[in-house]
Coordinates of C-alpha atoms in Angstrom, one line a residue:
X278 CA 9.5 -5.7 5.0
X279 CA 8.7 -7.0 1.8
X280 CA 6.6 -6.2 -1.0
X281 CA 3.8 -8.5 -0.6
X282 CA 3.5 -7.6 3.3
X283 CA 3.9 -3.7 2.3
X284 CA 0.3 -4.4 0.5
X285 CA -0.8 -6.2 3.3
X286 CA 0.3 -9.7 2.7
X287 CA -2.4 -10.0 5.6
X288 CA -5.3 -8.1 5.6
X289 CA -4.1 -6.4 1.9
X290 CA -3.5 -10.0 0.7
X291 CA -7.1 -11.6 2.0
X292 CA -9.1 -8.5 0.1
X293 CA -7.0 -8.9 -2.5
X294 CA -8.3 -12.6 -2.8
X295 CA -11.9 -12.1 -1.8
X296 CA -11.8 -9.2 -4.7
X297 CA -10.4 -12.0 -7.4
X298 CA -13.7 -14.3 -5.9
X299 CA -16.2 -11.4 -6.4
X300 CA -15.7 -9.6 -3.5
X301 CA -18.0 -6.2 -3.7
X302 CA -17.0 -4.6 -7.2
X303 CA -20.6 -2.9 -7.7
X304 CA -19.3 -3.1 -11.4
X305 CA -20.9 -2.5 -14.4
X306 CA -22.9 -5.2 -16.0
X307 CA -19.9 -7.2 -17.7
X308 CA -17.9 -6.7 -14.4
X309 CA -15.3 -4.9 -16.0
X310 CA -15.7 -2.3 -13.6
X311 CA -14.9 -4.7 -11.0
X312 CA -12.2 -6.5 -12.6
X313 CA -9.7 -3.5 -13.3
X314 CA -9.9 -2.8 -9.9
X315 CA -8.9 -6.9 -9.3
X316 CA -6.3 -6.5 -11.9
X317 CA -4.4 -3.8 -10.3
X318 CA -4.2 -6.5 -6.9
X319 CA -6.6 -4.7 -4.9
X320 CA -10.3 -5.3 -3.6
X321 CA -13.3 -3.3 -4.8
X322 CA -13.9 -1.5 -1.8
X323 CA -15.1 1.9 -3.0
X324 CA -19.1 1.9 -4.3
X325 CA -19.5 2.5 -7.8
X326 CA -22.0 4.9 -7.2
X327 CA -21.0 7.9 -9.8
X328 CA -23.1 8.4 -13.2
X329 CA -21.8 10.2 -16.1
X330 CA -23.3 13.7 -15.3
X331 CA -21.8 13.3 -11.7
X332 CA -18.6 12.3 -12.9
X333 CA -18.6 15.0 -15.3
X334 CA -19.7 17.4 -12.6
X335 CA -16.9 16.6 -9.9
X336 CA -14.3 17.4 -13.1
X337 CA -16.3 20.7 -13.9
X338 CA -16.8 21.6 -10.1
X339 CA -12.7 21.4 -8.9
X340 CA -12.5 23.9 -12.5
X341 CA -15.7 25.8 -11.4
X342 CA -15.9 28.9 -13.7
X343 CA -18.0 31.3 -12.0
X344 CA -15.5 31.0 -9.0
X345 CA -12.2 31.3 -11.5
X346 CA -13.1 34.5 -13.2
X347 CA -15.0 35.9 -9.6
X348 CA -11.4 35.4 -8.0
X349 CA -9.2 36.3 -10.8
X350 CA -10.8 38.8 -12.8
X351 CA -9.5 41.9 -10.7
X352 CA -6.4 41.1 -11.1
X353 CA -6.4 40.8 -15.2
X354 CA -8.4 44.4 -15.2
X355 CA -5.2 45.8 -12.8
X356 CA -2.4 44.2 -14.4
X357 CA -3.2 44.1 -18.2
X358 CA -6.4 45.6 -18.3
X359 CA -9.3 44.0 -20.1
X360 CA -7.7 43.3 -23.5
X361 CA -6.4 40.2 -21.3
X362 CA -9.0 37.8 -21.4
X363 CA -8.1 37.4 -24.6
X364 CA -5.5 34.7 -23.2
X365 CA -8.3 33.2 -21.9
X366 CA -8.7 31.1 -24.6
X367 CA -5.2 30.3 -25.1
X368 CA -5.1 28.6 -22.1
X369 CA -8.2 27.0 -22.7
X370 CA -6.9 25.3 -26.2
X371 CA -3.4 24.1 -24.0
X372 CA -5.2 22.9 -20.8
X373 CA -7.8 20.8 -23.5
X374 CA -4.7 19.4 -24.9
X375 CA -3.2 18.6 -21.7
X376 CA -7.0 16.8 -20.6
X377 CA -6.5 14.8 -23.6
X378 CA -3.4 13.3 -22.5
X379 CA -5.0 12.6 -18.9
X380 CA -7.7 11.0 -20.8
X381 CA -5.5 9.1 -22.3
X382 CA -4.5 7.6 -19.0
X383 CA -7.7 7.4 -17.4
X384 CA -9.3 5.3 -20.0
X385 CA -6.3 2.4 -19.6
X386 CA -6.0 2.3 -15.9
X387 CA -8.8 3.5 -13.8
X388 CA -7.3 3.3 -10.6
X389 CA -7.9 5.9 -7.9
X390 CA -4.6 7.7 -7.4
X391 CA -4.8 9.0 -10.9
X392 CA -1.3 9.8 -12.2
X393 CA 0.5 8.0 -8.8
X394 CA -1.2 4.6 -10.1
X395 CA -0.6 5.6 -14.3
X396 CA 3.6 6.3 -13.1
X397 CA 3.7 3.5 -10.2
X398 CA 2.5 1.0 -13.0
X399 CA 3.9 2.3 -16.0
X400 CA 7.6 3.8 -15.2
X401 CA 8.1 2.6 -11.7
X402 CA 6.7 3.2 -7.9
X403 CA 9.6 5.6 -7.1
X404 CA 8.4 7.9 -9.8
X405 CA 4.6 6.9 -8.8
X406 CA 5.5 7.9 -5.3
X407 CA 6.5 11.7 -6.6
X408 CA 3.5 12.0 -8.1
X409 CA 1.9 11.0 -5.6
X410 CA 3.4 13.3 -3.3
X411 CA 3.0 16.5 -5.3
X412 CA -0.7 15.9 -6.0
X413 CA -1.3 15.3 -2.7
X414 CA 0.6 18.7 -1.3
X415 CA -1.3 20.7 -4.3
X416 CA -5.3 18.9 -3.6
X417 CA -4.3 19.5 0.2
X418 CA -3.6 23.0 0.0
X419 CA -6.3 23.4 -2.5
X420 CA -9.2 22.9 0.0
X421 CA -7.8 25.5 2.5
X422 CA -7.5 28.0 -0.7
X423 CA -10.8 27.4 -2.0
X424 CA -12.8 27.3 1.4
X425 CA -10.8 30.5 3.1
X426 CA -11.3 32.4 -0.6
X427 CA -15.5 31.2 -0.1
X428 CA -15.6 32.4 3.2
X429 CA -13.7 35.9 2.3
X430 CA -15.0 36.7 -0.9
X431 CA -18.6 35.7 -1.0
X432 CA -19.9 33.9 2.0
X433 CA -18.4 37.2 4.6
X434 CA -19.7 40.1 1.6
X435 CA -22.9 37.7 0.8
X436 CA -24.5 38.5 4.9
X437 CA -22.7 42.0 5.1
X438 CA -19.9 40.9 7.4
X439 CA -16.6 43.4 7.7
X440 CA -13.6 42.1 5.7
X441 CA -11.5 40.5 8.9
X442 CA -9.0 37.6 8.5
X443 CA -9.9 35.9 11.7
X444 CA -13.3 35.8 11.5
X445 CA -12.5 34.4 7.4
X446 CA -10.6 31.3 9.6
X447 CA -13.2 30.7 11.5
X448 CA -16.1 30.3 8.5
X449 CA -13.0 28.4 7.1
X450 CA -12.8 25.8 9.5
X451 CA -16.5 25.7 9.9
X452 CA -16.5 25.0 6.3
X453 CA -14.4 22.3 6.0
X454 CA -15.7 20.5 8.9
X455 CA -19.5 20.4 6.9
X456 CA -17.1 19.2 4.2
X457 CA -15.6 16.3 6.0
X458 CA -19.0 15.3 7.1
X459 CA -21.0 15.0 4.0
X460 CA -17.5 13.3 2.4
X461 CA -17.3 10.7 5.4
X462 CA -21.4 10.4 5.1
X463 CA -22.0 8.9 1.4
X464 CA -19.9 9.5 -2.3
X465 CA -23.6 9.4 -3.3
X466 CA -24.7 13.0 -1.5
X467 CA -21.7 14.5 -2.3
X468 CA -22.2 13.6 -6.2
X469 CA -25.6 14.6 -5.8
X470 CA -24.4 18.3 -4.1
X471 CA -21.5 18.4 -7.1
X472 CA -24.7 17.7 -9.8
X473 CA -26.6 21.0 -8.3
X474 CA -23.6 23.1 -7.7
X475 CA -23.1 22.5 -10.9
X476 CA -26.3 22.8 -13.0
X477 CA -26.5 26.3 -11.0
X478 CA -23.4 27.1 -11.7
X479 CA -23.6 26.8 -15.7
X480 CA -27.2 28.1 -15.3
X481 CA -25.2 31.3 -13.4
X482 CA -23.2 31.7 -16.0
X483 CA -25.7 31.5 -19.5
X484 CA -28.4 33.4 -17.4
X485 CA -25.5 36.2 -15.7
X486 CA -24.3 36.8 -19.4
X487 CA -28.0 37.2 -21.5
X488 CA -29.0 39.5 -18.6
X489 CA -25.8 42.0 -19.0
X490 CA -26.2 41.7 -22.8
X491 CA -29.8 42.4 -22.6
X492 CA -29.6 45.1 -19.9
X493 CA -26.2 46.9 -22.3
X494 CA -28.6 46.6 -25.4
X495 CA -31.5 48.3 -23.7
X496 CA -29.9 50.9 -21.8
X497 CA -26.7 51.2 -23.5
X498 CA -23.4 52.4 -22.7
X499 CA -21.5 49.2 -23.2
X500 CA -18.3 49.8 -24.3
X501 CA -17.0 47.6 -27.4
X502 CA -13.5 49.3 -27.0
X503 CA -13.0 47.7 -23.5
X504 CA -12.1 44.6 -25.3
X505 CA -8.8 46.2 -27.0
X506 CA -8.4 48.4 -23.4
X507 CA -5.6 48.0 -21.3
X508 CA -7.3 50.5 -18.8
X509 CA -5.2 50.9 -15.6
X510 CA -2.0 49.2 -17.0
X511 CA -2.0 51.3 -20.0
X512 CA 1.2 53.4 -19.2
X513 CA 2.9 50.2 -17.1
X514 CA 6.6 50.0 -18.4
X515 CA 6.8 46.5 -18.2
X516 CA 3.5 45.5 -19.9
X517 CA 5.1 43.6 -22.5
X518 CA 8.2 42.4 -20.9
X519 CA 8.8 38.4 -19.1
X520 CA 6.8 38.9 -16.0
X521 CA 4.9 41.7 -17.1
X522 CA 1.0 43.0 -16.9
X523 CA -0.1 41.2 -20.2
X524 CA 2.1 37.6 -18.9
X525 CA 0.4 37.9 -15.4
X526 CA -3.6 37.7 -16.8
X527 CA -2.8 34.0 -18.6
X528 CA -2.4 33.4 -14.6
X529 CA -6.5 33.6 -14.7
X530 CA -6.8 30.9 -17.0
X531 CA -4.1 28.9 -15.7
X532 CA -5.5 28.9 -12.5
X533 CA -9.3 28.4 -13.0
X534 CA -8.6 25.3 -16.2
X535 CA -7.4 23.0 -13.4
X536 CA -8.5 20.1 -12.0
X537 CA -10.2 18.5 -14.6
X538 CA -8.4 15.1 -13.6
X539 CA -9.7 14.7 -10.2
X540 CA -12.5 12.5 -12.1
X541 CA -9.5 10.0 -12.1
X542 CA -9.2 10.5 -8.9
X543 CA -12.0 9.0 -8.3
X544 CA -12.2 6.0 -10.9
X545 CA -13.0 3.3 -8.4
X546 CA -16.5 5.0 -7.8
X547 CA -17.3 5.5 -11.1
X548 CA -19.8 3.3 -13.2
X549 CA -18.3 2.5 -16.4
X550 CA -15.2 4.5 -16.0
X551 CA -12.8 4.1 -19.0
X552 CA -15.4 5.8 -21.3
X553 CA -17.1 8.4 -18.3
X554 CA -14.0 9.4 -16.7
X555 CA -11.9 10.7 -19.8
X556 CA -15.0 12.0 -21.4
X557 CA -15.2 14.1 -17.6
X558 CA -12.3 15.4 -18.1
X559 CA -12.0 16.6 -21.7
X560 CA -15.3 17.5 -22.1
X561 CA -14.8 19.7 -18.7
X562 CA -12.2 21.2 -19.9
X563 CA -14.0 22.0 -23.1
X564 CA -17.1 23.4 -21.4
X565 CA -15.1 25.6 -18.9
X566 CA -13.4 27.3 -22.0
X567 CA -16.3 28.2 -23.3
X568 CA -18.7 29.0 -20.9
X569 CA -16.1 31.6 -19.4
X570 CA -14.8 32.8 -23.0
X571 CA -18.6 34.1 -22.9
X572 CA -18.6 35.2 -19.7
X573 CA -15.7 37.3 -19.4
X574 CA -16.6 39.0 -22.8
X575 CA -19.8 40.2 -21.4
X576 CA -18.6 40.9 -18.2
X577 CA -16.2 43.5 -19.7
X578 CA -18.7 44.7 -22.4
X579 CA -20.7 45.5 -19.2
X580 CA -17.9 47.6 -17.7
X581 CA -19.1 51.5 -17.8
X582 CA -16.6 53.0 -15.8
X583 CA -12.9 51.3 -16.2
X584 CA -10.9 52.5 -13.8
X585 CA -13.6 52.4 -10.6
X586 CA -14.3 49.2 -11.8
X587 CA -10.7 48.1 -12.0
X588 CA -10.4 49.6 -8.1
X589 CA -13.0 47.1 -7.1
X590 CA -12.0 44.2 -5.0
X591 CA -14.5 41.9 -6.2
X592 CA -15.3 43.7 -9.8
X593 CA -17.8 41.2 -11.3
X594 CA -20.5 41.9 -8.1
X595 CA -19.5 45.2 -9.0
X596 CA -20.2 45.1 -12.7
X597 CA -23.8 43.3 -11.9
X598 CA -24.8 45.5 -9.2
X599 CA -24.4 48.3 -11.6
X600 CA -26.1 46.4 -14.4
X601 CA -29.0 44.6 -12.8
X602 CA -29.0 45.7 -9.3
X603 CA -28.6 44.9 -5.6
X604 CA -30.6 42.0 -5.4
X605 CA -28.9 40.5 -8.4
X606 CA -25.4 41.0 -6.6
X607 CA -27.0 39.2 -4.0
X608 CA -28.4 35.9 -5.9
X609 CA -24.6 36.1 -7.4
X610 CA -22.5 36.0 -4.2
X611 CA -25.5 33.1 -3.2
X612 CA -24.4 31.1 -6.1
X613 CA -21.0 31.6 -6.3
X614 CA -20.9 30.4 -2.4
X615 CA -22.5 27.4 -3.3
X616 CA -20.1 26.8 -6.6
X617 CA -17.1 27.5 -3.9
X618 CA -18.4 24.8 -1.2
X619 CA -19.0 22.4 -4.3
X620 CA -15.0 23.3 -5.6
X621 CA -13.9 22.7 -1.7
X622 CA -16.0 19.2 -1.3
X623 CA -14.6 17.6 -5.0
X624 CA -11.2 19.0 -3.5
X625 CA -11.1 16.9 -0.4
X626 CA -12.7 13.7 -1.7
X627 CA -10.1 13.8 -4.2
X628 CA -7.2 14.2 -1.9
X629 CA -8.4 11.7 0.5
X630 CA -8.9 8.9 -2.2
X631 CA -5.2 9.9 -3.4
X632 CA -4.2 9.3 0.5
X633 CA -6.0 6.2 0.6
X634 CA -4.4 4.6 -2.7
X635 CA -0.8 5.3 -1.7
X636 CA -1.6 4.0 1.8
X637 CA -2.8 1.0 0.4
X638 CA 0.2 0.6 -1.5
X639 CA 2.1 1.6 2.1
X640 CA 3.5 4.5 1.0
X641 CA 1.8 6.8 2.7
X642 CA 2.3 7.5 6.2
X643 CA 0.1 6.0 8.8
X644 CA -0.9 4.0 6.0
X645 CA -2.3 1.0 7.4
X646 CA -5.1 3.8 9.3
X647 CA -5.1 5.8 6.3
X648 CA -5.9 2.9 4.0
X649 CA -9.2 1.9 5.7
X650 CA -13.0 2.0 4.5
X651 CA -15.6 2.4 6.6
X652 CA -17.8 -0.8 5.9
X653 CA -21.2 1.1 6.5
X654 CA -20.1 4.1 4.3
X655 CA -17.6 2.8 1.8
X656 CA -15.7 5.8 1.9
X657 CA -11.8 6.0 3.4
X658 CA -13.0 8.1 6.8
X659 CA -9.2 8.2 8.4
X660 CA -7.8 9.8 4.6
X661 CA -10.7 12.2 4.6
X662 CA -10.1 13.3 8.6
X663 CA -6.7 14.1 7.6
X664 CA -7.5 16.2 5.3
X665 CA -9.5 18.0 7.2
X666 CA -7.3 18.0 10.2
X667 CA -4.4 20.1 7.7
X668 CA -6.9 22.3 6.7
X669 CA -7.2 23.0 10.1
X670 CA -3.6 23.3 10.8
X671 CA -2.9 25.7 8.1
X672 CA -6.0 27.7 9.3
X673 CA -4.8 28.1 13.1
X674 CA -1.0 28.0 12.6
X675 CA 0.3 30.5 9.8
X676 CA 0.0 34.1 9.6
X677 CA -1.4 36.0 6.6
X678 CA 1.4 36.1 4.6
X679 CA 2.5 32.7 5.2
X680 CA -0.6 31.3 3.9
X681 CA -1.0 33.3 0.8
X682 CA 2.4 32.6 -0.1
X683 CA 0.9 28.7 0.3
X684 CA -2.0 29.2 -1.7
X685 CA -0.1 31.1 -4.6
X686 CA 2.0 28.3 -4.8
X687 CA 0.0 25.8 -5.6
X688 CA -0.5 27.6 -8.7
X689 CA 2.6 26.1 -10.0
X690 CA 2.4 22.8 -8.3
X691 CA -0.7 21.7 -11.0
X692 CA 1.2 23.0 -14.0
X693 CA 4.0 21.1 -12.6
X694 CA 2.3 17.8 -12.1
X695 CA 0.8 18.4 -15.9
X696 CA 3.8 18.5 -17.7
X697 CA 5.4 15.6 -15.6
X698 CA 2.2 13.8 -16.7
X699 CA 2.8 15.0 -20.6
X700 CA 6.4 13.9 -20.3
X701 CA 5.4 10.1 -18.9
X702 CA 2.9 9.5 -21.5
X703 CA 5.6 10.1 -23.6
X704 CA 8.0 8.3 -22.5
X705 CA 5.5 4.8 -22.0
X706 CA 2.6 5.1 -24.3
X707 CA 4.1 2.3 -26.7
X708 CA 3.8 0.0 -23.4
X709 CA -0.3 1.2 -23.3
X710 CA -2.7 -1.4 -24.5
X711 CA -6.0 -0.5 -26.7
X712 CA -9.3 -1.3 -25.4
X713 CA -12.4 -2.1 -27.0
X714 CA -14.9 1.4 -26.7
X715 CA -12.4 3.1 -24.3
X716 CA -11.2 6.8 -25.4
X717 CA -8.5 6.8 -27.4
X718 CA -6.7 9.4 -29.6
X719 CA -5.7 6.9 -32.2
X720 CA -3.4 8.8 -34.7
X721 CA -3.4 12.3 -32.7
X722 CA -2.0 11.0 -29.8
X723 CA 2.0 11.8 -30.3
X724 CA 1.0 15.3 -31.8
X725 CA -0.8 16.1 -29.1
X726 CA 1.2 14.9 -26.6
X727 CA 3.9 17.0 -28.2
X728 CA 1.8 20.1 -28.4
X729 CA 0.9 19.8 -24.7
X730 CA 4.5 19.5 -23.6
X731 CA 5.0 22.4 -25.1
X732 CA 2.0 24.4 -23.7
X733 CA 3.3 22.7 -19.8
X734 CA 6.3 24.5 -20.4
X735 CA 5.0 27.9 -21.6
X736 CA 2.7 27.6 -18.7
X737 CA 5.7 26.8 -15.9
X738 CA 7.6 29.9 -17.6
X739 CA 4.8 32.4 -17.3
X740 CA 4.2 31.1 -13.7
X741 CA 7.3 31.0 -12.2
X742 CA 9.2 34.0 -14.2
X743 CA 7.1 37.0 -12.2
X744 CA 9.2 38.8 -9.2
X745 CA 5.9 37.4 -7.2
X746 CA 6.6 34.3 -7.5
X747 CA 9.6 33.5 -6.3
X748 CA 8.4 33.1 -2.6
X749 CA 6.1 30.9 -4.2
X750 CA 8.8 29.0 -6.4
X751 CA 11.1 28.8 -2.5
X752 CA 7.6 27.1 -1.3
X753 CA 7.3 24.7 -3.5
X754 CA 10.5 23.5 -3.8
X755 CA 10.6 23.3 0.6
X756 CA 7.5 20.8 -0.2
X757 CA 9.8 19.1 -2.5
X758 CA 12.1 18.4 -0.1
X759 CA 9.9 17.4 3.0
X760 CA 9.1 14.8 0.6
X761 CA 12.2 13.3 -0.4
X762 CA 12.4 13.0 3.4
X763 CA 9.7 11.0 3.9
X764 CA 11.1 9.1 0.3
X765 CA 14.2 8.4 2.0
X766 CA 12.5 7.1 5.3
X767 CA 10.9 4.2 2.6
X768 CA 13.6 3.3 1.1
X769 CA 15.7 3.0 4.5
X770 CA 12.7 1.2 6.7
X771 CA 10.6 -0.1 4.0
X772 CA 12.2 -0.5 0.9
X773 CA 10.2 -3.3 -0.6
X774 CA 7.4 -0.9 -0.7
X775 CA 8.7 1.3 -3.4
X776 CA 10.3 -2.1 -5.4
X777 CA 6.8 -3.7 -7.0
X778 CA 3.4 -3.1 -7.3
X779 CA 0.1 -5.1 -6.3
X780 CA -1.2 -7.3 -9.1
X781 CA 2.2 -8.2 -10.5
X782 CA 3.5 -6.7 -14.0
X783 CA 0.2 -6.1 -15.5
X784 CA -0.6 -5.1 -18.9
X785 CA -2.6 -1.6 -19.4

């Protein structure tokens, strides 16, 4: 098969024209939006339907604070103790640096696919395919993560159910199923449910933090020293060592300051994207590190008793039920549900427009279903089923251990694609054009492409070097080679669809 009729030399080829004509960009009001779409040889299916704040919000949603430090913060007090959210910000600095790179990207080609269209385009569509691949493996195993960990750790505590892992799969599945609907439904409710779950989520998080200050100023017994303790993990031989207690709380950080480039993800839908999209994902970036710097300092100024707190499986419900009472825990586990179903929803609409670009491109499987648009709905219905159809594979088919060892490792998998991302721009940005108003770095882009290689590697080394995570590590690298599978089916049966892209040798 060749290139043109991997695209769809057909139906692919027809859109393609109709796009050139007009077609249906919905783009901004000098058609540019439109046009880059044209310019990469496809059609302007997808509705530009995405303001700023909502393009901002799906960036800052997929990062969600509130849920970050709810899920993570038990471990730091266990392993290092509280003196370890002062790597909070360290990771907050290299993740920014890392955004800025992405944003680097996103403003020169706003393709959905993110960093599959920047590497197809820019260093070839074999490399595009890899990236491809392991974004796709870490969004789809992200939903499953974030829904089971909504339906365990708030939505279960939240109505007083027993802790019980089956009945957690069943909310699960329930979960993504309302998930698949309002994704199917319209990109417009689902920006409008990311907008909310966001605006309560920051509101959480000022409002959460005044009340524990005020309520430690008035009735005292905050404890200033907790921010040097390292409580439980005081006497742990290994605390300073590679792998150690103090190593494993940068895990909080690197796991919650991901993410933030699933705005690219969704590029097609967004108005005026090569200024909204990178300012989504820096600024997101930027507002996560700060919101939760805040946060976790007056979560552990809160802290009375150390090591009963540290014993707690969910700690920060702890901390405000002891601070501001029952009912507050309750509005808490309320909210954070809602910023979980928010994270879960950006999640799949993320994964399935990956899907649907690489299928377009027909190198995906099933691609010629997976690349289709609903016409009523403008959104990719067979992409988003699938994803929702894995979700509910991993849910019925593996065991407990199985499937945390799944979710831990697509810790790595985002540091991973980062630093392969750091390490293209690299390599290409002299073949990057300028653009007129689009984000741009300007003189700071090689030092800070150099400074966030470096952080990708620090971060890879602190994730991988624990005794933990070497299930993890054996996990990722089996996804690894499931793909090159499938890479080698391509370039046996259809190798012309890894040889050129759509739109010819276009300059970005």
């Amino acid at each position: 098969m060749t290139r043109a009729s991997a695209g769809g030399q057909g139906e692919q080829g027809e859109q393609g024209a109709q796009g050139r004509r007009g077609g249906s960009g919905d783009g901004g009001a000098d058609g540019s939006d439109g046009s880059d779409v044209e310019l990469g040889g496809y059609r302007q299916e997808l509705k530009r339907t995405l303001g700023s704040f909502q393009v901002f919000a799906i960036s800052f949603a997929f990062i969600s604070v509130a849920v970050g430090v709810f899920a993570t913060y038990d471990e730091v007090l266990r392993s290092s103790g509280p003196v370890g959210i002062w790597l909070w910000p360290i990771a907050a600095v290299g993740q920014t640096l890392v955004a800025l790179v992405v944003a680097q990207f996103a403003a020169r080609i706003p393709l959905s696919g993110s960093s599959y269209q920047w590497a197809s385009r820019l260093a070839g569509p074999r490399i595009g395919w890899w990236f491809g691949w392991l974004t796709f493996c870490y969004l789809a195993i992200a939903v499953v993560a974030i829904d089971n960990a909504l339906a365990s750790q708030a939505f279960m505590p939240l109505f007083g159910i027993a802790a019980d892992e089956d009945t957690a799969r069943v909310i699960t599945l329930v979960v993504l199923l309302v998930q698949a609907v309002l994704a199917i439904a319209s990109m417009r409710l689902v920006g409008w449910i990311n907008s909310a779950a966001v605006g309560l989520e920051v509101v959480l998080v000022v409002v959460v933090s005044i009340a524990l200050a005020v309520a430690v100023a008035v009735t005292g017994g905050g404890e200033a020293g907790n921010l040097t303790s390292r409580g439980v993990a005081a006497h742990a031989p290994d605390y300073f060592g590679v792998g150690g207690g103090l190593m494993l709380a940068m895990i909080m950080g690197l796991a919650t300051l991901v993410g933030f480039d699933s705005a690219a993800n969704l590029a097609e839908e967004a108005k005026d994207p090569h200024r909204t999209v990178p300012r989504a994902i820096v600024g997101s970036v930027v507002a996560a590190g700060i919101l939760g710097m805040v946060f976790l300092i007056t979560l552990t100024l809160a802290i009375e008793d150390l090591p009963r707190i540290s014993a707690e499986g969910s700690p920060v419900a702890a901390i405000m039920r002891d601070r501001l009472g029952a009912v507050a825990e309750q509005v808490l586990l309320v909210a954070i549900s809602f910023a979980f179903f928010g994270a879960g929803i950006v999640v799949m609409v993320a994964c399935s427009r990956l899907v649907y670009a690489m299928s377009r491109d027909a190198r995906f499987p099933a691609s010629r279903l997976m690349r289709r648009v609903d016409p009523r709905t403008s959104t990719p219905v067979p992409a988003t089923l699938l994803i929702f159809a894995i979700g509910c594979l991993l849910m019925v088919a593996l065991p407990g251990a199985a499937l945390l060892e799944l979710i831990t490792a697509s810790t790595i998998l985002p540091a991973l694609i980062y630093g392969s991302t750091v390490v293209l721009y690299l390599a290409v940005r002299g073949r990057l054009t300028r653009r007129k108003g689009a984000f741009d770095l300007g003189a700071f882009e090689l030092p800070v492409a150099v400074c966030a290689l470096a952080w990708t590697l620090l971060a890879l080394f602190v994730l991988v070097t624990p005794g933990e995570a070497r299930v993890p590590v054996v996990v990722v690298v089996g996804l690894l080679v499931l793909g090159g599978l499938f890479f080698l089916g391509l370039l046996v049966l259809d190798r012309g669809a890894l040889d050129s892209e759509p739109g010819g040798d276009t300059r970005w």
